[in-house]
């Protein structure tokens, strides 16, 4: 390789350029604060990230402020949960602003329901003799949108499970003693809500679902606009399949790590999904025509 080529390659390497559109912070169940997340994104050479906490937009303004400092971009987003015939479906939303009153009204409903649900999970655990304290948990996590990972971490910390996976498996999944579903709302209502607020609804990590293809078709009829093709847990053959489905239904292609921790965290690490700018560009373009 010529010297010029090497220099150009290094230059390209240095400039932040990557995209990750699925990231969690301490505002829901991630381990990095929005500021830490943005700083990490900058270090890992990301140019565009979306903060997509569960049921909250509270991390967006802090993320944006930090992003300005580092010269990178934060796309506002969130991850909502719908229920469909007893199955949980995650739907990502992009571009709804954190001061959107109509959307906030729903988020508050969901967040309050999460609080009550966490309380109920702890009550059910106490009932089977597990000694953890709800007040201690809420003190630790401040005003975060509480979820099963917070309870799982507490179970690990108090010695009731050796790791998060085990806590989930033994206590927190359907059929286990402390499983409590979230606020019950269907995908049609969620997709409608997102579109009413001028956001872009995207089917998150379809690999989670046994019958994702049928589900996708249903959600396309409900107004879905995109599909998360790239995700930490999507192997290459699935990416290929999802790409062809995106084409078939004329959907936007998105993707992200779904990181809940930093680059070295074992709980969905940040840095392994590095998408090109065209993904973010297409998303922005779609926003203008909705
Ligand atoms: P929640 O929204 O409270 O139901 O919690 C969902 C979160 O729990 C997701 O962000 C997942 O990353 C995490 N999660 C779900 N199942 C498991 C599991 N078996 N082990 C570890 N984390 C899980
Ligand atoms: Zn999460
Ligand atoms: Fe999810
Ligand atoms: Fe997620």
PDB file of N, CA and C and ligand atoms in Angstrom, residues 22 79 90 205 258, ligand 3:
ATOM      1  N   UNK A  22     -29.625   1.954  18.714  1.00  0.00           N
ATOM      2  CA  UNK A  22     -30.358   1.285  19.795  1.00  0.00           C
ATOM      3  C   UNK A  22     -29.473   1.198  21.037  1.00  0.00           C
ATOM      4  N   UNK A  79     -37.884   3.061  23.380  1.00  0.00           N
ATOM      5  CA  UNK A  79     -38.305   1.685  23.080  1.00  0.00           C
ATOM      6  C   UNK A  79     -39.557   1.378  23.886  1.00  0.00           C
ATOM      7  N   UNK A  90     -41.242  -5.446  21.207  1.00  0.00           N
ATOM      8  CA  UNK A  90     -40.600  -4.146  21.428  1.00  0.00           C
ATOM      9  C   UNK A  90     -40.645  -3.326  20.140  1.00  0.00           C
ATOM     10  N   UNK A 205     -35.421  -5.781  17.236  1.00  0.00           N
ATOM     11  CA  UNK A 205     -34.859  -7.145  17.310  1.00  0.00           C
ATOM     12  C   UNK A 205     -35.856  -8.272  17.012  1.00  0.00           C
ATOM     13  N   UNK A 258     -28.197  -2.379  21.026  1.00  0.00           N
ATOM     14  CA  UNK A 258     -29.060  -2.597  22.191  1.00  0.00           C
ATOM     15  C   UNK A 258     -28.208  -2.640  23.456  1.00  0.00           C
TER      16      UNK A 258
HETATM   17 FE1  LIG B   3     -35.817  -4.669  23.480  1.00  0.00          FE
END
